[in-house]
XYZ file of N, CA, C and O in Angstrom:
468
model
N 56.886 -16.530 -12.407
C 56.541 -15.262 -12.989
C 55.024 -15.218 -13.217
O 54.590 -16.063 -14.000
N 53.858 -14.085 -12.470
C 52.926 -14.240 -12.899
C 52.784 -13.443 -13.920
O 53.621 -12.541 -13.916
N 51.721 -13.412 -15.190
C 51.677 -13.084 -16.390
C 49.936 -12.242 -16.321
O 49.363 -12.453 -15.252
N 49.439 -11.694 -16.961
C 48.168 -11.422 -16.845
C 47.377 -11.656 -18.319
O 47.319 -10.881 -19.273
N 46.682 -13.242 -18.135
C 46.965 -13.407 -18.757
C 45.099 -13.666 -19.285
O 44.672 -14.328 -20.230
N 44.298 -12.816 -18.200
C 42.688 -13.238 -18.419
C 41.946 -11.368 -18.502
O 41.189 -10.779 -17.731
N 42.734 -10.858 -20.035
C 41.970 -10.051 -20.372
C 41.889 -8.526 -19.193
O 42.232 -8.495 -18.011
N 41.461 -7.679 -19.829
C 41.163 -6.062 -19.488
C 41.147 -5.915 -18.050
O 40.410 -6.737 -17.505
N 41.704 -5.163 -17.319
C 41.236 -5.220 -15.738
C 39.933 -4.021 -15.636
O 39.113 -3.870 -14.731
N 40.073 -3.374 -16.726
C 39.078 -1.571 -16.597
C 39.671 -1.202 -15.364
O 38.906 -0.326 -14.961
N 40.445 -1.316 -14.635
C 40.309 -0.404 -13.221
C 38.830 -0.599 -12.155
O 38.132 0.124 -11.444
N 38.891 -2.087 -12.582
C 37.335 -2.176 -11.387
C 37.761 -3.444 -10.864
O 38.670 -4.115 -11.353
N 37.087 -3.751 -9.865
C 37.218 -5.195 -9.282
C 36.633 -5.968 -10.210
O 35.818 -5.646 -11.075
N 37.160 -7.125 -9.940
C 36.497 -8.413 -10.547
C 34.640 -8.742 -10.623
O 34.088 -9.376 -11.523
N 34.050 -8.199 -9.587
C 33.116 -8.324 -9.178
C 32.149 -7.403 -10.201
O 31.176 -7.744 -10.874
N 32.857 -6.004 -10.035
C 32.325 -4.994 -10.594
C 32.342 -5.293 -11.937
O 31.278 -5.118 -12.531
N 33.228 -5.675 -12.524
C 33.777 -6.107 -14.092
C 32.544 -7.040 -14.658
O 31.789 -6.762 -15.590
N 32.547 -8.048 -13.961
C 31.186 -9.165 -14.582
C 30.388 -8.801 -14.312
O 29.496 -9.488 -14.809
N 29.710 -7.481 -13.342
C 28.283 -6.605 -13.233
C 28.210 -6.491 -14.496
O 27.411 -7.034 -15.259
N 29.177 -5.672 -14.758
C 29.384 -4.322 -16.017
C 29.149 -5.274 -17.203
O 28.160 -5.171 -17.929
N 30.071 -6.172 -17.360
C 29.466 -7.152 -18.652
C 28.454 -7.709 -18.918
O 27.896 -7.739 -20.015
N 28.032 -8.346 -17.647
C 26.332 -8.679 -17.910
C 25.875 -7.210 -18.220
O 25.993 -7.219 -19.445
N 25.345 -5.711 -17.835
C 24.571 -4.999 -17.814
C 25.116 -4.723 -19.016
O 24.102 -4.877 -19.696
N 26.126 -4.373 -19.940
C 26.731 -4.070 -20.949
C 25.556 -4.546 -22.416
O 24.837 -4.011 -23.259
N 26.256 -6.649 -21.700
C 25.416 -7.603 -23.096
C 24.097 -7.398 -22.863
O 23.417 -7.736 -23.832
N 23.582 -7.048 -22.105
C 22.372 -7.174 -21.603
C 21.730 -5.664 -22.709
O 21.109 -5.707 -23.771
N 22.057 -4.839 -22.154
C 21.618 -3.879 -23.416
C 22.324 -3.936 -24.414
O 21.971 -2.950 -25.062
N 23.157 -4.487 -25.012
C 23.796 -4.908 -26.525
C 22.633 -6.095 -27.157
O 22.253 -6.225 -28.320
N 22.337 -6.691 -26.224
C 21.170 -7.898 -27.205
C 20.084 -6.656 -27.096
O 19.982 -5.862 -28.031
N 19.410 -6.552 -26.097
C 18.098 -5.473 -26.154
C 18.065 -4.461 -27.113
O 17.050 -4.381 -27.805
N 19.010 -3.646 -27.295
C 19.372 -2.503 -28.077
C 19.927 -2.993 -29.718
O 19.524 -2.691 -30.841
N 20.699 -3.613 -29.377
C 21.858 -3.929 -30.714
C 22.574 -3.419 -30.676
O 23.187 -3.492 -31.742
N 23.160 -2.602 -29.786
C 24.249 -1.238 -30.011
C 24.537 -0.887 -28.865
O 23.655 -1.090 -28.030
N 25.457 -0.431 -28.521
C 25.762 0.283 -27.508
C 27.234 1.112 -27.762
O 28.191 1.000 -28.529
N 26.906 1.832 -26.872
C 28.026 3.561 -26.781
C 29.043 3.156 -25.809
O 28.509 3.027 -24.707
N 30.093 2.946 -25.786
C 30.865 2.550 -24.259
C 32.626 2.995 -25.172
O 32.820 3.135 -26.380
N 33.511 3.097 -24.153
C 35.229 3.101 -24.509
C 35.709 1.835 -25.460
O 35.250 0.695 -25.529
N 36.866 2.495 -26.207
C 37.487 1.064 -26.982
C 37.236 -0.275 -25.874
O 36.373 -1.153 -25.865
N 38.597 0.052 -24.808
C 38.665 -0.944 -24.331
C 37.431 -1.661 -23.698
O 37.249 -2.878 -23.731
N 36.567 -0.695 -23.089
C 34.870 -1.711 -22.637
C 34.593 -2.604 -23.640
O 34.498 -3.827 -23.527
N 34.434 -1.750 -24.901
C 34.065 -1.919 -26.463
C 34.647 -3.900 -26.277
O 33.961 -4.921 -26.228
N 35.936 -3.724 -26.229
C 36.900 -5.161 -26.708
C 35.872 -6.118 -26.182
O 35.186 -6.849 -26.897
N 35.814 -6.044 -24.663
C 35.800 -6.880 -23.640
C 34.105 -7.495 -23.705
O 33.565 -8.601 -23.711
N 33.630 -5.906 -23.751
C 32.071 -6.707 -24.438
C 31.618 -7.568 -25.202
O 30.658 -8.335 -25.125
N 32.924 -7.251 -26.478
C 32.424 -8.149 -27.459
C 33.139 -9.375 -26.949
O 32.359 -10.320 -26.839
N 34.020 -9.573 -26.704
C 34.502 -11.501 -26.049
C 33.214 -11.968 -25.487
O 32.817 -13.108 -25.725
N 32.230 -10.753 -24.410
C 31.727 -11.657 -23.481
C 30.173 -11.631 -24.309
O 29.209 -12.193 -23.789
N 30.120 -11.327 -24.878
C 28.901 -11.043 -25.689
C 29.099 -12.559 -26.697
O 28.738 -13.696 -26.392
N 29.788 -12.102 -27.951
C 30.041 -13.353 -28.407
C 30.334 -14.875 -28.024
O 30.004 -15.783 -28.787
N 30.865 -15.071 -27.004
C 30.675 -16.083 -25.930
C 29.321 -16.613 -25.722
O 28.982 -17.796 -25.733
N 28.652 -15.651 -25.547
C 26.716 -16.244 -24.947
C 26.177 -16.313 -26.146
O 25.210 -17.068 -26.243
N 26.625 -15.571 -27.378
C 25.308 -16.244 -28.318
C 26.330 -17.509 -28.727
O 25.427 -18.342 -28.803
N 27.279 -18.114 -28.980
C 28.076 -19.399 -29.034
C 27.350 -20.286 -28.262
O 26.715 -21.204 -28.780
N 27.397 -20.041 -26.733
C 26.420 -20.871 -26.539
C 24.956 -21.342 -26.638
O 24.474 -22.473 -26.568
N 24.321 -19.972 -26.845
C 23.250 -20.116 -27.042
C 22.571 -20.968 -28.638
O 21.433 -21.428 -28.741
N 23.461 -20.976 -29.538
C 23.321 -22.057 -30.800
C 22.574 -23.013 -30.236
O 21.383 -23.310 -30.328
N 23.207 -23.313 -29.818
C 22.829 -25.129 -29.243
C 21.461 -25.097 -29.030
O 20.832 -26.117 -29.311
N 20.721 -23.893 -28.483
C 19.551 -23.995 -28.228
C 18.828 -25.121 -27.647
O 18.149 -25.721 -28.480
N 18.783 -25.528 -26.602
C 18.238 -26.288 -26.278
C 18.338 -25.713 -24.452
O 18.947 -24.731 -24.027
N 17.489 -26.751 -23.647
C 17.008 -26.650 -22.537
C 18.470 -25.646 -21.451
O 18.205 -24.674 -20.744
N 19.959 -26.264 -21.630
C 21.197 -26.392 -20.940
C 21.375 -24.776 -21.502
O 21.216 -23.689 -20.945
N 21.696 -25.089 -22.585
C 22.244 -23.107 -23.103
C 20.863 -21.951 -22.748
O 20.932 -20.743 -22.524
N 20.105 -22.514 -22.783
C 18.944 -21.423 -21.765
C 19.640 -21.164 -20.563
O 20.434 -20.230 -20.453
N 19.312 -22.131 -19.465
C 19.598 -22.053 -18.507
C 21.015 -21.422 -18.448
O 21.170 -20.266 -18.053
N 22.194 -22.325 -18.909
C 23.541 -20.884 -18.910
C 23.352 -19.942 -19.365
O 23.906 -19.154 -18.599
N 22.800 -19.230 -20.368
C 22.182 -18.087 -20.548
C 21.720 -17.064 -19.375
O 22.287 -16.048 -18.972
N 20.348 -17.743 -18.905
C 19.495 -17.281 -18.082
C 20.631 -16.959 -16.831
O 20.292 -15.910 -16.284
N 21.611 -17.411 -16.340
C 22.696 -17.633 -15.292
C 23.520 -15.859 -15.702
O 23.692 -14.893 -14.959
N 23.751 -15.992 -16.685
C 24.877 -14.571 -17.454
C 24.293 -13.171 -17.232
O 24.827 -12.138 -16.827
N 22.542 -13.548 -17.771
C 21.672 -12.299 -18.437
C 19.843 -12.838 -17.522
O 18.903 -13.601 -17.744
N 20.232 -11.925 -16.581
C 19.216 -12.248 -15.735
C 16.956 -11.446 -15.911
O 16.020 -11.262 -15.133
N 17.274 -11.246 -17.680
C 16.775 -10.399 -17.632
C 15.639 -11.332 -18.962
O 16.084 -11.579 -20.082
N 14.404 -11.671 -18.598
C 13.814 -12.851 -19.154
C 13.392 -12.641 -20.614
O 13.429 -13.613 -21.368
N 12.948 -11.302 -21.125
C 12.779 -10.715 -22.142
C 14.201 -11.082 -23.038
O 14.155 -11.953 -23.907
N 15.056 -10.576 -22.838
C 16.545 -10.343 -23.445
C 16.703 -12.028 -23.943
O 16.990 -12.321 -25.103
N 16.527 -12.788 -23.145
C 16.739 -13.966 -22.930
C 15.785 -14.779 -23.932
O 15.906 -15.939 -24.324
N 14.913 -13.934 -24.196
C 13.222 -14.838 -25.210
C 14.371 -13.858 -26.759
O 14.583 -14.425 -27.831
N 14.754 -12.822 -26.529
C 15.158 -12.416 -27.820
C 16.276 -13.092 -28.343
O 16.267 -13.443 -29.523
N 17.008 -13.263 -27.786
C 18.289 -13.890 -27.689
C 17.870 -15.718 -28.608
O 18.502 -16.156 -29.569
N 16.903 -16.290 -28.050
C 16.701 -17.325 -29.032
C 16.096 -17.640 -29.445
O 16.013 -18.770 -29.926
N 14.802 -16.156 -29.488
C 14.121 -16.168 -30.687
C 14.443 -14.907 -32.136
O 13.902 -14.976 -33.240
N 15.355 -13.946 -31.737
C 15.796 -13.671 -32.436
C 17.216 -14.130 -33.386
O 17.458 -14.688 -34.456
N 18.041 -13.429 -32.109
C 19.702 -13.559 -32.474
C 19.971 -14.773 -33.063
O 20.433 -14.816 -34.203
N 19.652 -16.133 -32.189
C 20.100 -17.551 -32.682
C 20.141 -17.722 -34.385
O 21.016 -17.855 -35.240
N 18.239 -17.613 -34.331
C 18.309 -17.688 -35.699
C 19.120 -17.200 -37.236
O 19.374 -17.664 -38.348
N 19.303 -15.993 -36.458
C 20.085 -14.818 -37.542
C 21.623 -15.352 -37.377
O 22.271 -15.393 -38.423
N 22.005 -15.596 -36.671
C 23.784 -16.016 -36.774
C 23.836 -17.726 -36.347
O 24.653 -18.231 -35.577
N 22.224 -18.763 -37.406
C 22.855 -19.884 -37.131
C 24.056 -20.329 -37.946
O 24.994 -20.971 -37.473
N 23.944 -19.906 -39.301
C 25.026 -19.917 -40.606
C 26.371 -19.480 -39.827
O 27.382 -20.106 -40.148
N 26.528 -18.292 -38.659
C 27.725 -17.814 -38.931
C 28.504 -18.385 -37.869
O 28.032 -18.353 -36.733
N 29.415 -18.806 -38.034
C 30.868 -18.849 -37.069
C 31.504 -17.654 -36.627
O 32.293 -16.968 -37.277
N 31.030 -17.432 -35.283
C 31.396 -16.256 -34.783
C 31.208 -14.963 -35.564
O 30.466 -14.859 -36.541
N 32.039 -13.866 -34.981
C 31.992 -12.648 -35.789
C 30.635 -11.946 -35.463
O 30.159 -11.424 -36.472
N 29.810 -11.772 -34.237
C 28.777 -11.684 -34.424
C 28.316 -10.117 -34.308
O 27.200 -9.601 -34.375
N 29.644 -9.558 -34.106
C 29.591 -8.100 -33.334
C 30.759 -7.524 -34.149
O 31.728 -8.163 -34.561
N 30.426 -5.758 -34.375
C 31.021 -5.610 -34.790
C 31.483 -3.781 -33.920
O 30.662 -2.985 -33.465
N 32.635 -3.660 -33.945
C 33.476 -2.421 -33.256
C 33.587 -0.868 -34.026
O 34.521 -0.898 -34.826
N 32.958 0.349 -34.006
C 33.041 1.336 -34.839
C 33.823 2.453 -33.369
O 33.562 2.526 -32.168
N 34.587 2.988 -34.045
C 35.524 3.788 -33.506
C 34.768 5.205 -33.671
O 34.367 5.551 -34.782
N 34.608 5.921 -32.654
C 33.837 6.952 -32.864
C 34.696 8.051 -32.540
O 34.191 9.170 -32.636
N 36.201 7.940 -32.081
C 36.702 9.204 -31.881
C 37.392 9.337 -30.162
O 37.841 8.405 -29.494
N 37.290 10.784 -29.765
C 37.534 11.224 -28.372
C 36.513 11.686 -27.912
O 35.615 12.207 -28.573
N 36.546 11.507 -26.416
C 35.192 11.758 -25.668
C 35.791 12.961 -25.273
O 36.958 12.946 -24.881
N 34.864 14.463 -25.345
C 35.448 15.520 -24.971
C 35.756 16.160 -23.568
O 36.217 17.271 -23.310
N 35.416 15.265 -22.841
C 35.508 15.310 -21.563
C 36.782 14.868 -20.995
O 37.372 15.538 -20.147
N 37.096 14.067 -21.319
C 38.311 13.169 -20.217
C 38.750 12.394 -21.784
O 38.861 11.168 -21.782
N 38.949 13.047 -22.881
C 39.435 12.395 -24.310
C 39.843 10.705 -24.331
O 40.812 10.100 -24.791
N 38.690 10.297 -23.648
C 38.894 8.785 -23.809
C 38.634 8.226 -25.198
O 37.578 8.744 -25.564
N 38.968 7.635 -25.889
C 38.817 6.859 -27.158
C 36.861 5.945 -27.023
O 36.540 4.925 -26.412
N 36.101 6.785 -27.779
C 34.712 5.864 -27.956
C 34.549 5.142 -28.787
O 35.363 5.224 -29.707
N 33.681 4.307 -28.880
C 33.304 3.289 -29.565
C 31.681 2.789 -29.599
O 30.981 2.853 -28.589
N 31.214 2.317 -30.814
C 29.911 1.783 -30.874
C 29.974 0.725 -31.150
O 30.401 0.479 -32.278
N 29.588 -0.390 -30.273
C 29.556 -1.627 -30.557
C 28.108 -2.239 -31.443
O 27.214 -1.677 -30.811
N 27.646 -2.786 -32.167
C 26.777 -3.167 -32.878
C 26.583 -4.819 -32.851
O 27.569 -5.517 -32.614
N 25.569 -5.293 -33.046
C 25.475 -6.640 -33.586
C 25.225 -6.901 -35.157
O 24.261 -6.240 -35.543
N 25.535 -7.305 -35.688
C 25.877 -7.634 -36.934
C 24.662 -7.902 -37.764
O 24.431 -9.077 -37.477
N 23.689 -7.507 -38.671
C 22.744 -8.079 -39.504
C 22.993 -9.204 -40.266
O 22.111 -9.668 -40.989
């Protein structure tokens, strides 16, 4: 029996999906925020929270996996010279989900994703 058992499909290829998440986290660290659907909303935050986890460690290895995710060198200087510092205390939780309603167009469910102060 196969099961599905690795998260959101969005209706995109696989390919397209990890574009979308890198370009997603990528303006979620730059910005702090971003406008996208519940379900984008979910999936961002797994893959978002994931990279600053690794990025704690701070050191030479979590750059480089970093730099691999978020190809974007700025984002990447903020990321551990900002973010790290601010969520070294916290265990996860680094993002947080605001429900903004229906989109009046195609009444999809929105959402603002945030990073956490």
């Amino acid at each position: 029996m196969i099961k599905n058992l690795n998260g959101r499909k969005l209706a995109v290829t696989p390919s397209h999906k990890k574009a979308m998440m890198r370009n997603m986290t990528t303006s979620l660290f730059l910005h702090e925020k971003v406008t996208t659907t519940v379900p984008r909303a979910k999936e961002v935050v797994r893959f978002a929270e994931r990279l600053i986890t690794k990025a704690k460690v701070a050191d030479l290895n979590a750059k480089k996996a970093l730099h691999a995710e978020i190809s974007n060198k700025e984002v990447v200087k903020k990321v551990f010279e900002v973010l790290v510092p601010r969520y070294k205390e916290r265990n996860g939780g680094y993002t947080q989900i605001f429900k903004l309603g229906l989109r009046k167009g195609d009444s999809a469910e929105m959402a603002i994703v945030k990073l956490v102060i």
